[in-house]
Coordinates of C-alpha atoms and ligand atoms in Angstrom, one line a residue:
X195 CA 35.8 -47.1 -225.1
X196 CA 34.1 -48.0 -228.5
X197 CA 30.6 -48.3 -229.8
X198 CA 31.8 -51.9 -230.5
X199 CA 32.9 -53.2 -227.5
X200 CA 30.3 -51.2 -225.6
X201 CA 27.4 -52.7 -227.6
X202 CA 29.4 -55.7 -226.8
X203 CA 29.1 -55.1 -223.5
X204 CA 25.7 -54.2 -223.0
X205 CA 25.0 -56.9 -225.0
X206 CA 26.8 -59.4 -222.1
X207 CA 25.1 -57.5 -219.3
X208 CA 21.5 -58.2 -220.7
X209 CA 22.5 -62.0 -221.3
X210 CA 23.6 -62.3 -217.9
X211 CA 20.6 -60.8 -216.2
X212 CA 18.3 -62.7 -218.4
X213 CA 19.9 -65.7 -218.0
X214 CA 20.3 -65.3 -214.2
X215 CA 16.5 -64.7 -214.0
X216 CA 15.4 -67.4 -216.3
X217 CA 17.6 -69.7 -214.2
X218 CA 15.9 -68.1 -211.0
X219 CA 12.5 -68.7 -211.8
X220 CA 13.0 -72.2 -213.4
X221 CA 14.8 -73.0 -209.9
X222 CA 11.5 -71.0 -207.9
X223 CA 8.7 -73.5 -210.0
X224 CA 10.5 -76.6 -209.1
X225 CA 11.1 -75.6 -205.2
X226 CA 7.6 -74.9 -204.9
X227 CA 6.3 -77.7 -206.9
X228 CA 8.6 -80.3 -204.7
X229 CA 7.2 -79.0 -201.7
X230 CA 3.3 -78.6 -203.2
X231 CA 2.0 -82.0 -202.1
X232 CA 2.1 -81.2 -198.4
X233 CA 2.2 -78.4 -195.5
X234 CA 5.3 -77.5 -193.9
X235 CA 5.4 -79.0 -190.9
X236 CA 5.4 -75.9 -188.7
X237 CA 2.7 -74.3 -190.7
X238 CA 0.6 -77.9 -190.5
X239 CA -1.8 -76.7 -187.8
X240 CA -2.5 -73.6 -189.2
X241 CA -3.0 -73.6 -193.3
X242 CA -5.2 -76.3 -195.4
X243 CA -3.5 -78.8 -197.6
X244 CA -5.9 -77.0 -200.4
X245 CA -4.6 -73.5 -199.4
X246 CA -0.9 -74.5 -199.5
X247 CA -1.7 -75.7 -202.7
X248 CA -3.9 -73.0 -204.0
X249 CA -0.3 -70.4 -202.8
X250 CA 1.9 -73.3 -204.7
X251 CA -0.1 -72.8 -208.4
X252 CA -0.9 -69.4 -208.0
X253 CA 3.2 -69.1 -207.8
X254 CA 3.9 -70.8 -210.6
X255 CA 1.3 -69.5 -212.6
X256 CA 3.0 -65.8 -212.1
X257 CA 6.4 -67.2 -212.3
X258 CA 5.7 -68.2 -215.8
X259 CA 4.1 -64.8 -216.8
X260 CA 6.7 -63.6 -215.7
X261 CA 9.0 -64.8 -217.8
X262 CA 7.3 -64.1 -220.6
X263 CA 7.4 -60.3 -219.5
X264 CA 11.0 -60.8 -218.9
X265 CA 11.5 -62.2 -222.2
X266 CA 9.4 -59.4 -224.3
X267 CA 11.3 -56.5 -222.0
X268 CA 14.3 -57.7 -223.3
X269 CA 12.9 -58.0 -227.1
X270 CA 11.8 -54.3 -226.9
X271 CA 15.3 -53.0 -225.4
X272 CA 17.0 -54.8 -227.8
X273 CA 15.0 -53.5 -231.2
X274 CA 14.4 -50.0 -230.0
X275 CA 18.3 -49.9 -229.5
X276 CA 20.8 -52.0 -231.3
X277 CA 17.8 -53.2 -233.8
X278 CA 17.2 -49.9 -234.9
X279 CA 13.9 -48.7 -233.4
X280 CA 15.1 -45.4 -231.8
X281 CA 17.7 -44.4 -235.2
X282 CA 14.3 -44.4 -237.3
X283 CA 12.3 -43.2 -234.4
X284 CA 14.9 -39.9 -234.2
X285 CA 15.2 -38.7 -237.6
X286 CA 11.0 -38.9 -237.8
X287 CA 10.3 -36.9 -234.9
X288 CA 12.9 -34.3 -236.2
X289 CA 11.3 -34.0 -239.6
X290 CA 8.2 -32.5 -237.8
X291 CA 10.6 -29.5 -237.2
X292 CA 9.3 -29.0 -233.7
X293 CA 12.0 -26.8 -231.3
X294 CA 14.5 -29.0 -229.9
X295 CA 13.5 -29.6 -226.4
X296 CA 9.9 -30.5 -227.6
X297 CA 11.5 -32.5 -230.2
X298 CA 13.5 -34.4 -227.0
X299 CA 10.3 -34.6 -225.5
X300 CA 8.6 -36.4 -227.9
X301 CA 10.8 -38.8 -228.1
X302 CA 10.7 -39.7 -224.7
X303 CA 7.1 -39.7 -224.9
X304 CA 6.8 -42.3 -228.2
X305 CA 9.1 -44.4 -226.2
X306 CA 7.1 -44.3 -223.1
X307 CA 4.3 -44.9 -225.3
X308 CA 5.8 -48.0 -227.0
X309 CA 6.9 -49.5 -223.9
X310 CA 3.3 -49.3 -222.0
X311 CA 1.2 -50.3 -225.3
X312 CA 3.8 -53.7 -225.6
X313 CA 3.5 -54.3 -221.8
X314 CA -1.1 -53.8 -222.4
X315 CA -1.4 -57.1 -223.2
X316 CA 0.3 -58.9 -220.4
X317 CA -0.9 -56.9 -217.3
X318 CA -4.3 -57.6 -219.1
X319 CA -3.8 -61.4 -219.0
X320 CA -2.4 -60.3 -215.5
X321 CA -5.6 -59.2 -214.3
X322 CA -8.4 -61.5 -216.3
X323 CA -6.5 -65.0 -216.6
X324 CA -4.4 -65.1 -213.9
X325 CA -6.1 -63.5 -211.0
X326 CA -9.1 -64.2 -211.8
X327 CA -8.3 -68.0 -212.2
X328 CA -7.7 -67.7 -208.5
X329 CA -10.7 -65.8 -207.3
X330 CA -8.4 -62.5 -206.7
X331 CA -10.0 -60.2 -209.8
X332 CA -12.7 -58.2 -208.8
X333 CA -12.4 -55.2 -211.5
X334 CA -14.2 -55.2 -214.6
X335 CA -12.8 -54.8 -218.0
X336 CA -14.5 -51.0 -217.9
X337 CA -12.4 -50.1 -214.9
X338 CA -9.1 -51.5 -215.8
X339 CA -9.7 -49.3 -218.9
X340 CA -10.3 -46.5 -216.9
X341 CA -7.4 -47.1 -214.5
X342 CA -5.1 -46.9 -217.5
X343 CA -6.4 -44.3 -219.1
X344 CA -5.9 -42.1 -215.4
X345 CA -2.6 -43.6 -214.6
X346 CA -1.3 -42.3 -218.4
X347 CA -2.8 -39.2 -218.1
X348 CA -1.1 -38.8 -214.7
X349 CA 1.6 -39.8 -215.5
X350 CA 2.0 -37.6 -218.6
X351 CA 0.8 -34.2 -216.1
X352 CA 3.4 -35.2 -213.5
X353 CA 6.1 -36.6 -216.3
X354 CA 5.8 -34.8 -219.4
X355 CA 6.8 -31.3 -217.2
X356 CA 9.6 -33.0 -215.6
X357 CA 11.4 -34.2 -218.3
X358 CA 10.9 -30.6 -220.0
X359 CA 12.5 -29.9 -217.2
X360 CA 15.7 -31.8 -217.2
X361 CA 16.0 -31.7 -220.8
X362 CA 16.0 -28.6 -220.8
X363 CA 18.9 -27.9 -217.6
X364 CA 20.9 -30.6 -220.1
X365 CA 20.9 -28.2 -222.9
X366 CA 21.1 -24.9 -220.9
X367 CA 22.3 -25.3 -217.4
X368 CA 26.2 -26.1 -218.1
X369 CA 28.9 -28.5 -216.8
X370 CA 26.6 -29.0 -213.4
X371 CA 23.4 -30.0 -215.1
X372 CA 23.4 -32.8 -213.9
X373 CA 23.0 -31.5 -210.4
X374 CA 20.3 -29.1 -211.0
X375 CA 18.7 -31.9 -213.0
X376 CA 18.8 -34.1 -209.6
X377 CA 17.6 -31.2 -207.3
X378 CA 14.6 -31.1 -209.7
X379 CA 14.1 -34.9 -209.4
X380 CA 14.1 -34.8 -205.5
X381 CA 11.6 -31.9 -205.7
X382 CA 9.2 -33.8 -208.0
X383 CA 9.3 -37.4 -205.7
X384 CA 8.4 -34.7 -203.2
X385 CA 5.6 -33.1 -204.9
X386 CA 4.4 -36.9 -205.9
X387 CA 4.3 -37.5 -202.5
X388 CA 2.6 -34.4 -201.3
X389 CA -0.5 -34.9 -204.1
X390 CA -0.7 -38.8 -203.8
X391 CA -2.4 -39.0 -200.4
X392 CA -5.0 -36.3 -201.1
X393 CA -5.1 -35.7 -205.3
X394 CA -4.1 -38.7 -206.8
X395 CA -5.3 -42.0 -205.4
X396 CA -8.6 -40.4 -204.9
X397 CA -8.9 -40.8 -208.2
X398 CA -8.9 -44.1 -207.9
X399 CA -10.4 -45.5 -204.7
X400 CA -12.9 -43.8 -202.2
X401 CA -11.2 -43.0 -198.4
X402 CA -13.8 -42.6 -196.0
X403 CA -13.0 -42.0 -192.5
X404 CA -12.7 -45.4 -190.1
X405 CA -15.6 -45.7 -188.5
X406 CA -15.3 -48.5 -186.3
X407 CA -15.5 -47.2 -183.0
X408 CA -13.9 -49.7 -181.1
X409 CA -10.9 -50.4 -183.3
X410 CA -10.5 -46.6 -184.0
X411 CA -10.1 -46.7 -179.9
X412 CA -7.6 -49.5 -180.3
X413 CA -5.6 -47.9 -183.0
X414 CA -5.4 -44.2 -181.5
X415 CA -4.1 -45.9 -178.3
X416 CA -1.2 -47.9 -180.3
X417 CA -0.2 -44.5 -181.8
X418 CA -0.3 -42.6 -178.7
X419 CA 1.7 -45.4 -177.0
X420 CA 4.2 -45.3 -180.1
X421 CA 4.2 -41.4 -180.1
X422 CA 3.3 -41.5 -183.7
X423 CA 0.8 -38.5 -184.8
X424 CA -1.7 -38.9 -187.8
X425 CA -3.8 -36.7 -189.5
X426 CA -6.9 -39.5 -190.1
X427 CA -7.6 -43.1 -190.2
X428 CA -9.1 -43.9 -193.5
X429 CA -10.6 -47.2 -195.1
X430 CA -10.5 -47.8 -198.9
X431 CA -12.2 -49.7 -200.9
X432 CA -9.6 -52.2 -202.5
X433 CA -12.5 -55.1 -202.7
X434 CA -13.5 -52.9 -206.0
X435 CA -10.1 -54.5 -207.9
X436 CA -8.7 -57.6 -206.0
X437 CA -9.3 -59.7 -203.0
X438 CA -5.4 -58.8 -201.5
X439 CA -5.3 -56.9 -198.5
X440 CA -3.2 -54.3 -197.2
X441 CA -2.4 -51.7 -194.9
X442 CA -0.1 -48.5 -195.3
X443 CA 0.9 -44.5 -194.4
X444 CA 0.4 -42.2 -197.0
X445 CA 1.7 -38.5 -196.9
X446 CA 4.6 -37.0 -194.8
X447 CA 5.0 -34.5 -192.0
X448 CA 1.2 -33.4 -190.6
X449 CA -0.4 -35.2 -193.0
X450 CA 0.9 -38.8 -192.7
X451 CA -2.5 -40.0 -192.6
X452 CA -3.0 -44.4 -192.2
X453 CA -5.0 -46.1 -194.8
X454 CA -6.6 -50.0 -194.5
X455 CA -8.0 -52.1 -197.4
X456 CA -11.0 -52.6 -196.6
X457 CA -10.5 -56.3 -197.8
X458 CA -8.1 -56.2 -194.6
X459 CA -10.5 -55.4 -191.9
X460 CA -12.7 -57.7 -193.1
X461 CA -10.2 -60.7 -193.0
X462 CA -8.4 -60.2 -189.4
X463 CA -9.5 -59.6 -185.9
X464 CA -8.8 -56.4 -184.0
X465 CA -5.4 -57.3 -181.8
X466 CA -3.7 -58.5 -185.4
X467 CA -5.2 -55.3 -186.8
X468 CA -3.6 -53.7 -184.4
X469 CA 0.2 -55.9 -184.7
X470 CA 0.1 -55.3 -188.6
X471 CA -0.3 -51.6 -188.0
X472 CA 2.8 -51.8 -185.1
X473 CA 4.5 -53.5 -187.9
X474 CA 4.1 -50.3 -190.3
X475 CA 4.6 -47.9 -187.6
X476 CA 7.9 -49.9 -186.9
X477 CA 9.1 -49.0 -190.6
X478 CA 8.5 -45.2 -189.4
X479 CA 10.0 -45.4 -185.8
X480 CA 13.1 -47.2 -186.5
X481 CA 13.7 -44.5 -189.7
X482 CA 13.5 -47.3 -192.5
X483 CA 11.6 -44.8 -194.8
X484 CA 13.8 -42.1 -194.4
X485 CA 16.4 -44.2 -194.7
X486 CA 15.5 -45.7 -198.1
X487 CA 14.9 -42.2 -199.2
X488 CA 18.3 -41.0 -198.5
X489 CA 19.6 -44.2 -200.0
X490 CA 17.4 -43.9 -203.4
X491 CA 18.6 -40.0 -203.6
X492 CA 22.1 -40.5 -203.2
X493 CA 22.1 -43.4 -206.2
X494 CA 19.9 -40.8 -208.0
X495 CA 22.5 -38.1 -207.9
X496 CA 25.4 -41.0 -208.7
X497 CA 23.6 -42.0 -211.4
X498 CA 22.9 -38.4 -212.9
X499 CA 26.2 -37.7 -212.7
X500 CA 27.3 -41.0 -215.3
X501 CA 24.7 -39.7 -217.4
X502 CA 26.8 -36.1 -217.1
X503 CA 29.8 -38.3 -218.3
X504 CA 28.2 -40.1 -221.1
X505 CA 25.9 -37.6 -223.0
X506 CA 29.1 -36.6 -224.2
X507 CA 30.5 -39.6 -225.4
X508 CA 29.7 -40.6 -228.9
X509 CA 30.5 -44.4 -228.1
X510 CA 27.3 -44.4 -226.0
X511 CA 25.1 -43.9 -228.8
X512 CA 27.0 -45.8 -231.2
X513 CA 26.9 -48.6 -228.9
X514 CA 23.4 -48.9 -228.2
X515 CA 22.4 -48.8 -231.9
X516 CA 22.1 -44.7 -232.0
X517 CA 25.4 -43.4 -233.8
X518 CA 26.1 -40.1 -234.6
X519 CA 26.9 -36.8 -233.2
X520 CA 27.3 -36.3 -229.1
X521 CA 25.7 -34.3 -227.3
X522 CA 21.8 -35.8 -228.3
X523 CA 20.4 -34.7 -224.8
X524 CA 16.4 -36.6 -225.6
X525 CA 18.4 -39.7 -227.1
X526 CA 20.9 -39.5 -224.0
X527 CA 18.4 -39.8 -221.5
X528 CA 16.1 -42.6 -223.7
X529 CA 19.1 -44.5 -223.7
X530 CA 20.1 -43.9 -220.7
X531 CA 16.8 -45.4 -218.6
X532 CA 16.3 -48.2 -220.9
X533 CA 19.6 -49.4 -220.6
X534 CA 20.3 -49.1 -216.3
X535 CA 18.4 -51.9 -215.1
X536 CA 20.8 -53.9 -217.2
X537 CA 23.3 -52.9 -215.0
X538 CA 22.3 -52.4 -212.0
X539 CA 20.5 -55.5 -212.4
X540 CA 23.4 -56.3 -210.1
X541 CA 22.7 -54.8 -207.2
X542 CA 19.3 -56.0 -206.6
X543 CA 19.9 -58.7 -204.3
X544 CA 21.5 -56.1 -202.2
X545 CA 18.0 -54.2 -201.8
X546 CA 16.4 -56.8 -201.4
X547 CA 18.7 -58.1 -198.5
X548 CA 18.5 -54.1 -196.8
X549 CA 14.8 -53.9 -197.5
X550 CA 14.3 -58.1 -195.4
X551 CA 16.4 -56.7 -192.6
X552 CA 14.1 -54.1 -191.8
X553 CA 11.3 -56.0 -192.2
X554 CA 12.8 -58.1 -189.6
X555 CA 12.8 -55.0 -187.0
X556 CA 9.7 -54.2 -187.5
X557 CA 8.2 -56.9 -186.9
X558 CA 10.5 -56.7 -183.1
X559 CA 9.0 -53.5 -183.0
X560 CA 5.1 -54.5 -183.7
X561 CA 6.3 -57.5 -181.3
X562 CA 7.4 -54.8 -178.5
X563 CA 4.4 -52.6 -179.0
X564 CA 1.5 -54.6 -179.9
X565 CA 1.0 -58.4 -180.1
X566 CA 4.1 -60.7 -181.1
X567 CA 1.1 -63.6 -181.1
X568 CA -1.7 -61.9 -182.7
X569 CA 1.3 -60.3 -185.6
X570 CA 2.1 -64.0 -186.3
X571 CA -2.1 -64.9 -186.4
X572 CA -2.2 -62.4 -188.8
X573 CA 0.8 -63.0 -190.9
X574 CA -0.7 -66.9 -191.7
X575 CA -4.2 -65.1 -192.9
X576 CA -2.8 -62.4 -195.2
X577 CA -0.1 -65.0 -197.0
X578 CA -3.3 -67.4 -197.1
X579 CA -5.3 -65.1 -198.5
X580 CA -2.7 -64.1 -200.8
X581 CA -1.9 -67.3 -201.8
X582 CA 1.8 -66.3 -200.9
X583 CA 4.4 -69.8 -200.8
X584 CA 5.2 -71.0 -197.5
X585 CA 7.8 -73.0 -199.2
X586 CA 9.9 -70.3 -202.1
X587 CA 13.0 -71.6 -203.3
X588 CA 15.5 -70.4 -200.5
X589 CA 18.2 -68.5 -203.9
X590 CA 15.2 -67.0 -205.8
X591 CA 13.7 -65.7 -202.2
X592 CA 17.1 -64.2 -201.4
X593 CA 17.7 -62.5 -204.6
X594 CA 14.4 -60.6 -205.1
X595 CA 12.3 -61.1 -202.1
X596 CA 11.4 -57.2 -200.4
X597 CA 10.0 -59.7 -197.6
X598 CA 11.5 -62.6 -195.5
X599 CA 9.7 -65.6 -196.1
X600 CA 7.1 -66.6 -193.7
X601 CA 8.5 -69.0 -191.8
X602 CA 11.7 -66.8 -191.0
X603 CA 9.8 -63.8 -189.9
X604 CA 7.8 -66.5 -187.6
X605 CA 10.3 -68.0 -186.2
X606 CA 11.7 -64.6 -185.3
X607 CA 8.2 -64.1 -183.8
X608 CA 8.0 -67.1 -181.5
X609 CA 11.3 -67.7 -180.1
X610 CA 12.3 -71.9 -179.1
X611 CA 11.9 -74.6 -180.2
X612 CA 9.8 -74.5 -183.6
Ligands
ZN1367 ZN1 7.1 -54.1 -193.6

């Protein structure tokens, strides 16, 4: 290999998944504006003609911001790396003759830095154009501040340490680095996941215990009948940002504890409470979350070990617009996260297909264990109320969608003739 043809190459790969998701969401605003004018049959009796089309503008409107982010994301890769930005970057951090690992560590951080301050504007417009156009926004310019001021400060407490860390096993810990460096990793996602529940989202939302008696009732019995133990039933107040609602476990072990959006309880009746719940306990019961975990570790520890390969090679640098001498452990690992999703770009229809597929069993699960009627009730209200397409284009769906598409996981859900 050779800086040339690997610049060459990167330069293909980024083509290729920009064009492919320029082609995706041009192919996702036509679907949904062909099938805008009226409800899908099978959905007729349950959604307004205004709320179908509320769902089809509201998709459109974020498919087109989205391509906007798409398109600056691939600006900044390309001029921090083959137009220069990191070779003038380097040589300026190393002038403030800081030790070498802090020096590595600042340049991750100025990268970091650049990438978030570029990406400001957009999940600004986000927030204040797009959401708000559609009655979701409900923070105030004061609190988004806020929020990104907390979320940078946490994630330079949680990340600034870790990536001491690994640079540091890079320089010191020898031909195995690599997996020391990934033992570290899996013990940090561990820590995050310890703190999150009871440190960190505190700091952004009040929990207070549930205090519905009667649907407290209804939700200890599902549990008991699923033989699934929590440590508390908390409500949060998502109404203080947006109007979506949602529903998820927190924590691990003893203290797995179940949180609702308030926003949630406030939209759906107790029994599809209770079948949205069944859903998420489904994702625990049938091992889908410790599944993904072992699934995201193992392409952790693949991937740390090509970075092993390649902080050695000076072609790497040379061919993502960084030449000179190998090993450069801070410009390694720069280079080496902004360029992956270019390649693995790839593989992201296969996630998406794992991640459907288990959504499908849970929702046989929350059909088993709760209410197959009352999970469908409430499946129509939250894509409703989150202006979700009935109608995505059928490609676009099956290359990013996390979720089956509505009517799929309905039909699943009431079996015959639909
Ligand atoms: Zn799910």
């Amino acid at each position: 290999m050779t800086g040339a043809l690997f610049s060459a190459l990167f330069v293909a790969a980024l083509g290729l998944s920009v064009g492919i998701q320029l082609w995706l969401a041009r192919r996702q605003m036509r679907h949904v504006v062909a099938h805008r004018a009226a409800v899908p049959a099978h959905f007729a009796d349950r959604v307004t003609l205004s709320a179908h089309q509320k769902a089809a503008d509201y998709t459109v409107a974020r498919t087109r911001l989205g391509i906007i982010d798409l398109l600056v994301d691939a600006a900044v890769l390309l001029a921090l790396t083959l137009g220069g930005g990191l070779a003038r970057l380097e040589p300026w951090i190393a002038a403030t003759s800081l030790p070498p690992l802090a020096q590595d560590v600042a340049l991750l951080v100025s990268v970091a830095l650049i990438a978030s301050v570029v990406a400001l504007p957009l999940a600004w417009y986000r927030t204040f154009v797009i959401e708000d156009r559609f009655g979701f926004n409900r923070t105030t310019l004061a609190l988004w501040v806020a929020d990104v001021l907390k979320g940078a400060l946490i994630a330079a407490a949680l990340g600034v340490p870790l990536a001491a860390l690994v640079l540091w096993l890079m320089a010191r810990a020898g031909a195995l680095w690599w997996l020391y460096a990934w033992l570290a990793w899996v013990a940090f996602q561990v820590l995050v996941l310890a703190l999150y529940p009871t440190v960190i989202a505190p700091l952004f939302n009040k929990f207070e215990p549930l205090a519905d008696a009667g649907l407290k009732e209804r939700v200890e019995r599902l549990l008991a009948r699923c033989g699934f133990r929590a440590k508390g039933l908390y409500v949060m107040d998502g109404s203080r940002r947006s109007a979506h609602g949602n529903a998820y476990f927190t924590g691990f072990g003893a203290a797995r504890r179940i949180v609702f959006f308030d926003t949630l309880l406030s939209r759906l009746a107790p029994d599809e409470i209770e079948a949205v719940l069944a859903h998420e306990l489904g994702h625990f019961k049938l091992k889908h979350v410790i599944k993904r975990t072992l699934w995201f570790s193992a392409a952790s520890l693949g991937l740390l070990w090509i970075l092993g390969r390649l902080v050695d090679e000076p072609w790497f640098y040379a061919g993502l617009g960084v030449p000179g001498a190998a090993p450069r452990y801070g410009v390694a690992l720069v280079l080496f996260m902004l360029a992956l999703p270019v390649f693995t770009f790839v593989v992201s229809p296969l996630t998406a297909m794992y991640s459907r597929r288990h959504e499908f069993e849970a929702d046989r699960y929350a059909a088993r264990n709760a209410s197959a009627p009352a999970l469908v009730a409430a499946l129509v209200k939250l894509y409703e109320d989150n202006a979700s397409t009935l109608t995505p284009d059928p490609l676009h769906s099956a290359f990013y969608d996390s979720h089956p598409p509505a009517a799929a996981r309905i039909a699943q859900l009431e079996p015959g003739p639909a």
